Coordinates of C-alpha atoms in Angstrom, one line a residue:
M1321 CA 0.0 0.0 0.0
L1322 CA 2.9 2.4 0.8
V1323 CA 4.4 1.8 -2.6
K1324 CA 1.1 2.5 -4.4
T1325 CA 0.6 5.6 -2.3
L1326 CA 4.1 6.8 -3.2
L1327 CA 3.3 6.2 -6.9
I1328 CA 0.0 8.2 -6.5
F1329 CA 2.0 11.1 -5.0
L1330 CA 4.5 11.0 -7.9
I1331 CA 1.7 11.0 -10.5
T1332 CA 0.0 13.9 -8.7
F1333 CA 3.4 15.8 -8.6
F1334 CA 3.7 15.2 -12.3
A1335 CA 0.2 16.4 -13.0
V1336 CA 0.5 19.7 -11.1
S1337 CA 3.8 20.4 -12.9
E1338 CA 1.9 21.7 -15.9
F1339 CA 2.5 25.3 -14.7
L1340 CA 6.1 24.8 -15.7
L1341 CA 5.5 23.2 -19.0
G1342 CA 2.9 25.5 -20.6
T1343 CA -0.4 24.0 -21.8
S1344 CA 1.0 20.5 -22.2
L1345 CA -2.3 18.8 -21.2
I1346 CA -0.5 16.4 -18.8
Q1347 CA -3.3 16.9 -16.2
R1348 CA -6.0 15.6 -18.5
P1349 CA -7.6 12.3 -17.6
L1350 CA -6.5 10.8 -20.9
V1351 CA -2.9 11.1 -19.6
L1352 CA -3.4 10.5 -15.9
G1353 CA -5.7 7.5 -16.2
P1354 CA -3.1 5.3 -18.1
L1355 CA -0.4 6.4 -15.6
V1356 CA -2.4 5.3 -12.7
G1357 CA -3.2 2.0 -14.5
L1358 CA 0.4 1.5 -15.3
A1359 CA 1.4 2.1 -11.6
F1360 CA -1.2 -0.5 -10.5
G1361 CA -0.3 -3.0 -13.2
Q1362 CA -3.6 -2.5 -15.0
L1363 CA -2.6 -0.3 -18.0
E1364 CA -5.5 -1.3 -20.3
L1365 CA -8.0 -0.6 -17.5
G1366 CA -6.3 2.7 -16.7
I1367 CA -6.6 3.7 -20.4
I1368 CA -10.3 2.9 -20.5
M1369 CA -11.0 4.7 -17.2
G1370 CA -9.0 7.7 -18.3
A1371 CA -10.9 7.9 -21.6
T1372 CA -14.2 7.6 -19.8
L1373 CA -13.3 10.4 -17.4
E1374 CA -11.9 12.5 -20.3
L1375 CA -15.3 12.4 -22.0
A1376 CA -17.0 13.5 -18.7
F1377 CA -14.5 16.4 -18.2
I1378 CA -14.0 17.4 -21.8
G1379 CA -16.6 20.1 -21.7
A1380 CA -15.5 21.4 -18.3
V1381 CA -13.3 24.4 -19.2
S1382 CA -12.6 27.6 -17.2
I1383 CA -14.6 30.5 -18.7
G1384 CA -14.7 33.9 -17.0
A1385 CA -15.2 33.4 -13.3
Y1386 CA -16.3 29.7 -13.7
I1387 CA -13.8 27.2 -12.3
P1388 CA -14.4 23.6 -13.4
P1389 CA -14.1 20.7 -11.0
D1390 CA -10.6 19.5 -10.2
M1391 CA -10.0 16.8 -12.8
I1392 CA -6.6 15.8 -11.4
S1393 CA -7.9 14.6 -8.1
G1394 CA -11.0 13.1 -9.7
T1395 CA -9.0 11.2 -12.2
I1396 CA -6.2 9.9 -10.0
L1397 CA -8.4 9.0 -7.0
G1398 CA -11.3 7.7 -9.1
T1399 CA -9.1 5.5 -11.2
A1400 CA -6.9 4.3 -8.3
L1401 CA -9.8 3.5 -6.0
A1402 CA -11.8 1.7 -8.8
I1403 CA -8.8 -0.4 -9.8
E1404 CA -8.1 -1.2 -6.1
A1405 CA -11.7 -2.3 -5.7
G1406 CA -11.6 -4.4 -8.8
A1407 CA -14.4 -2.3 -10.4
G1408 CA -14.9 -0.9 -13.8
P1409 CA -14.8 2.5 -15.5
E1410 CA -18.4 3.3 -14.3
T1411 CA -17.2 3.2 -10.7
A1412 CA -14.2 5.3 -11.5
L1413 CA -16.6 7.9 -13.0
A1414 CA -19.0 7.6 -10.0
L1415 CA -16.1 8.2 -7.6
G1416 CA -14.2 10.8 -9.6
L1417 CA -16.9 13.4 -10.2
P1418 CA -17.8 14.0 -6.5
I1419 CA -14.1 13.8 -5.5
S1420 CA -13.3 16.5 -8.1
T1421 CA -16.1 18.7 -6.9
V1422 CA -15.0 18.4 -3.2
M1423 CA -11.3 19.1 -4.2
L1424 CA -12.4 22.2 -6.1
A1425 CA -13.8 23.6 -2.8
L1426 CA -10.7 22.7 -0.9
N1427 CA -8.5 24.3 -3.5
S1428 CA -10.5 27.5 -3.4
V1429 CA -10.1 27.7 0.4
L1430 CA -6.5 26.5 0.8
S1431 CA -4.7 27.1 -2.5
A1432 CA -5.8 30.7 -3.2
P1433 CA -4.3 32.2 0.0
I1434 CA -0.9 30.5 -0.7
M1435 CA -1.0 31.8 -4.3
L1436 CA -1.8 35.3 -3.1
V1437 CA 1.2 35.3 -0.7
F1438 CA 3.7 34.3 -3.4
T1439 CA 2.1 36.6 -6.0
H1440 CA 2.9 39.6 -3.7
M1441 CA 6.5 38.2 -3.2
M1442 CA 7.0 38.1 -7.0
D1443 CA 5.6 41.6 -7.4
K1444 CA 8.2 42.8 -4.9
D1445 CA 10.9 40.9 -6.7
I1446 CA 10.1 42.5 -10.0
E1447 CA 10.0 46.0 -8.5
E1448 CA 13.5 45.4 -7.0
G1449 CA 14.7 43.8 -10.2
N1450 CA 15.7 40.6 -8.4
I1451 CA 15.2 38.0 -11.2
G1452 CA 16.8 35.2 -9.1
K1453 CA 14.3 35.6 -6.3
F1454 CA 11.5 35.9 -8.7
K1455 CA 12.4 32.6 -10.3
F1456 CA 12.7 30.9 -6.9
H1457 CA 9.3 32.2 -5.7
Y1458 CA 7.6 31.3 -9.0
F1459 CA 8.9 27.7 -8.9
F1460 CA 8.5 27.1 -5.1
G1461 CA 5.2 29.1 -5.0
G1462 CA 3.8 27.1 -7.9
Y1463 CA 4.2 23.8 -6.1
A1464 CA 3.2 25.3 -2.7
S1465 CA -0.1 26.4 -4.2
F1466 CA -0.7 22.8 -5.2
L1467 CA 0.2 21.5 -1.7
P1468 CA -3.5 20.6 -0.9
R1469 CA -3.6 18.2 -3.8
L1470 CA -0.1 16.8 -3.1
V1471 CA -1.2 16.0 0.5
V1472 CA -4.9 15.2 0.2
I1473 CA -4.8 12.8 -2.9
P1474 CA -2.2 10.4 -1.5
C1475 CA -3.6 10.5 2.0
A1476 CA -7.1 9.9 0.7
F1477 CA -6.0 6.9 -1.2
Y1478 CA -4.0 5.5 1.7
F1479 CA -6.7 5.9 4.4
G1480 CA -9.8 5.6 2.2
S1481 CA -9.1 2.7 -0.1
E1482 CA -10.2 0.0 2.3
A1483 CA -13.4 1.9 3.2
V1484 CA -14.2 2.4 -0.5
V1485 CA -13.6 -1.3 -1.3
G1486 CA -15.9 -2.3 1.6
L1487 CA -18.5 0.2 0.5
L1488 CA -18.6 -1.0 -3.1
S1489 CA -18.9 -4.6 -2.0
Q1490 CA -22.1 -3.7 -0.1
I1491 CA -23.8 -1.9 -3.0
P1492 CA -26.9 -3.8 -4.1
E1493 CA -27.3 -5.0 -7.7
W1494 CA -30.0 -2.5 -8.6
L1495 CA -27.9 0.4 -7.5
Q1496 CA -24.9 -1.0 -9.4
T1497 CA -27.0 -1.2 -12.5
G1498 CA -27.9 2.5 -12.1
I1499 CA -24.2 3.4 -11.7
N1500 CA -23.4 1.5 -14.9
I1501 CA -26.2 3.3 -16.8
S1502 CA -25.0 6.7 -15.5
G1503 CA -21.5 5.8 -16.5
G1504 CA -22.6 5.7 -20.1
I1505 CA -24.8 8.9 -19.9
I1506 CA -22.3 11.2 -18.1
P1507 CA -19.5 11.0 -20.8
A1508 CA -22.2 11.7 -23.4
L1509 CA -23.2 14.8 -21.5
G1510 CA -19.6 15.9 -21.3
F1511 CA -19.2 15.6 -25.0
A1512 CA -22.5 17.4 -25.6
M1513 CA -21.2 20.3 -23.5
L1514 CA -18.2 20.5 -25.7
A1515 CA -20.2 20.2 -28.9
Q1516 CA -22.5 23.0 -27.7
M1517 CA -19.5 25.4 -27.4
I1518 CA -17.8 24.6 -30.7
M1519 CA -20.6 23.4 -33.0
D1520 CA -21.4 25.6 -36.0
K1521 CA -22.5 25.2 -39.6
K1522 CA -18.9 24.5 -40.7
I1523 CA -18.3 21.7 -38.1
A1524 CA -21.8 20.1 -38.0
P1525 CA -21.5 18.2 -41.3
F1526 CA -18.3 16.4 -40.1
F1527 CA -20.1 15.4 -36.9
F1528 CA -23.0 13.8 -38.8
I1529 CA -20.6 12.2 -41.3
G1530 CA -18.8 10.6 -38.4
F1531 CA -22.0 9.5 -36.7
F1532 CA -23.5 7.9 -39.8
A1533 CA -20.1 6.2 -40.7
V1534 CA -20.1 4.5 -37.3
Q1535 CA -23.8 3.7 -37.3
Y1536 CA -24.4 2.5 -40.8
L1537 CA -20.9 1.6 -42.2
E1538 CA -20.0 0.0 -38.8
L1539 CA -16.5 1.6 -38.8
N1540 CA -14.7 1.8 -35.5
T1541 CA -13.3 4.9 -34.0
T1542 CA -9.8 4.1 -35.2
A1543 CA -10.9 4.0 -38.8
I1544 CA -12.8 7.3 -38.4
A1545 CA -9.7 8.9 -36.8
I1546 CA -7.5 7.7 -39.7
F1547 CA -10.0 9.1 -42.3
A1548 CA -10.3 12.4 -40.4
L1549 CA -6.5 12.7 -40.2
A1550 CA -6.1 12.1 -43.9
Y1551 CA -8.8 14.7 -44.7
V1552 CA -7.1 17.3 -42.4
V1553 CA -3.7 16.7 -44.0
L1554 CA -5.3 17.0 -47.5
M1555 CA -7.1 20.3 -46.5
F1556 CA -3.9 21.7 -44.9
F1557 CA -1.8 21.3 -48.1
K1558 CA -4.7 22.5 -50.3
E1559 CA -5.1 25.8 -48.2
K1560 CA -1.3 26.1 -48.2
D1561 CA -1.1 26.0 -52.0
Q1562 CA -4.0 28.5 -52.3
K1563 CA -2.2 30.9 -50.0
E1564 CA 1.0 30.6 -52.0
K1565 CA -0.8 31.2 -55.3
V1566 CA -2.5 34.3 -53.8
A1567 CA 0.8 35.6 -52.5
V1568 CA 2.4 35.2 -56.0
V1569 CA -0.5 37.0 -57.7
E1570 CA -0.6 39.9 -55.2
G1571 CA 3.2 40.2 -55.1
G1572 CA 3.5 41.3 -58.8
D1573 CA 6.6 42.9 -60.1
G1574 CA 8.6 45.4 -58.1
L1575 CA 8.9 47.6 -61.3
D1576 CA 5.2 48.0 -61.6
E1577 CA 5.3 51.0 -59.1
F1578 CA 7.3 52.9 -61.6

């Protein structure tokens, strides 16, 4: 258990390091799920759980003052506890969503004050022109602001895994059936949230083409992805050629001005 808890801590540390790596997307469930599965010797199950949670969180983006649930804690704990209990992706989803919501509240209460302290320190460093101290406060303050996650996630797994396993073993069959059904609905809702934000008259035809290709031609998602990639590459080079032709036509001859 200690080894697994240590691995959970390292995965959490890796996930929160995105502030140093730009928008690398390493904190997405599609990345963290397989890492947890690999750490627990269940890579395939981790990939499935990560993909399921990714669909649920795919439409949860920060817009304005809205802060989405904490997908790091939801993915890591949901996947780890579900694998430990011998359950499936539906259980990972059922555990991950409430965990991410609770962790969002904890982050708002605990992380924000820490970030505020280090932000004032960095402001002072810039005013004094001390770049060395600014780098130190940025690096150390970044990880310090994620301290609640670095502490809560491993501790929650270490102290709560047995309780979760015992609780899941007591769930009646009718409730487990409901969890399995919701496990199929919630990812669809997450995808619908994303589609609502990006769908327009230019994208809608591709959505329906993909849907009918799967439904009536019985193509799997891998085949659809390959066709989509080929089309994107084709359109990229086509637009590139058009831009080059326009540039040549508009460029003209330098002597025309005379």
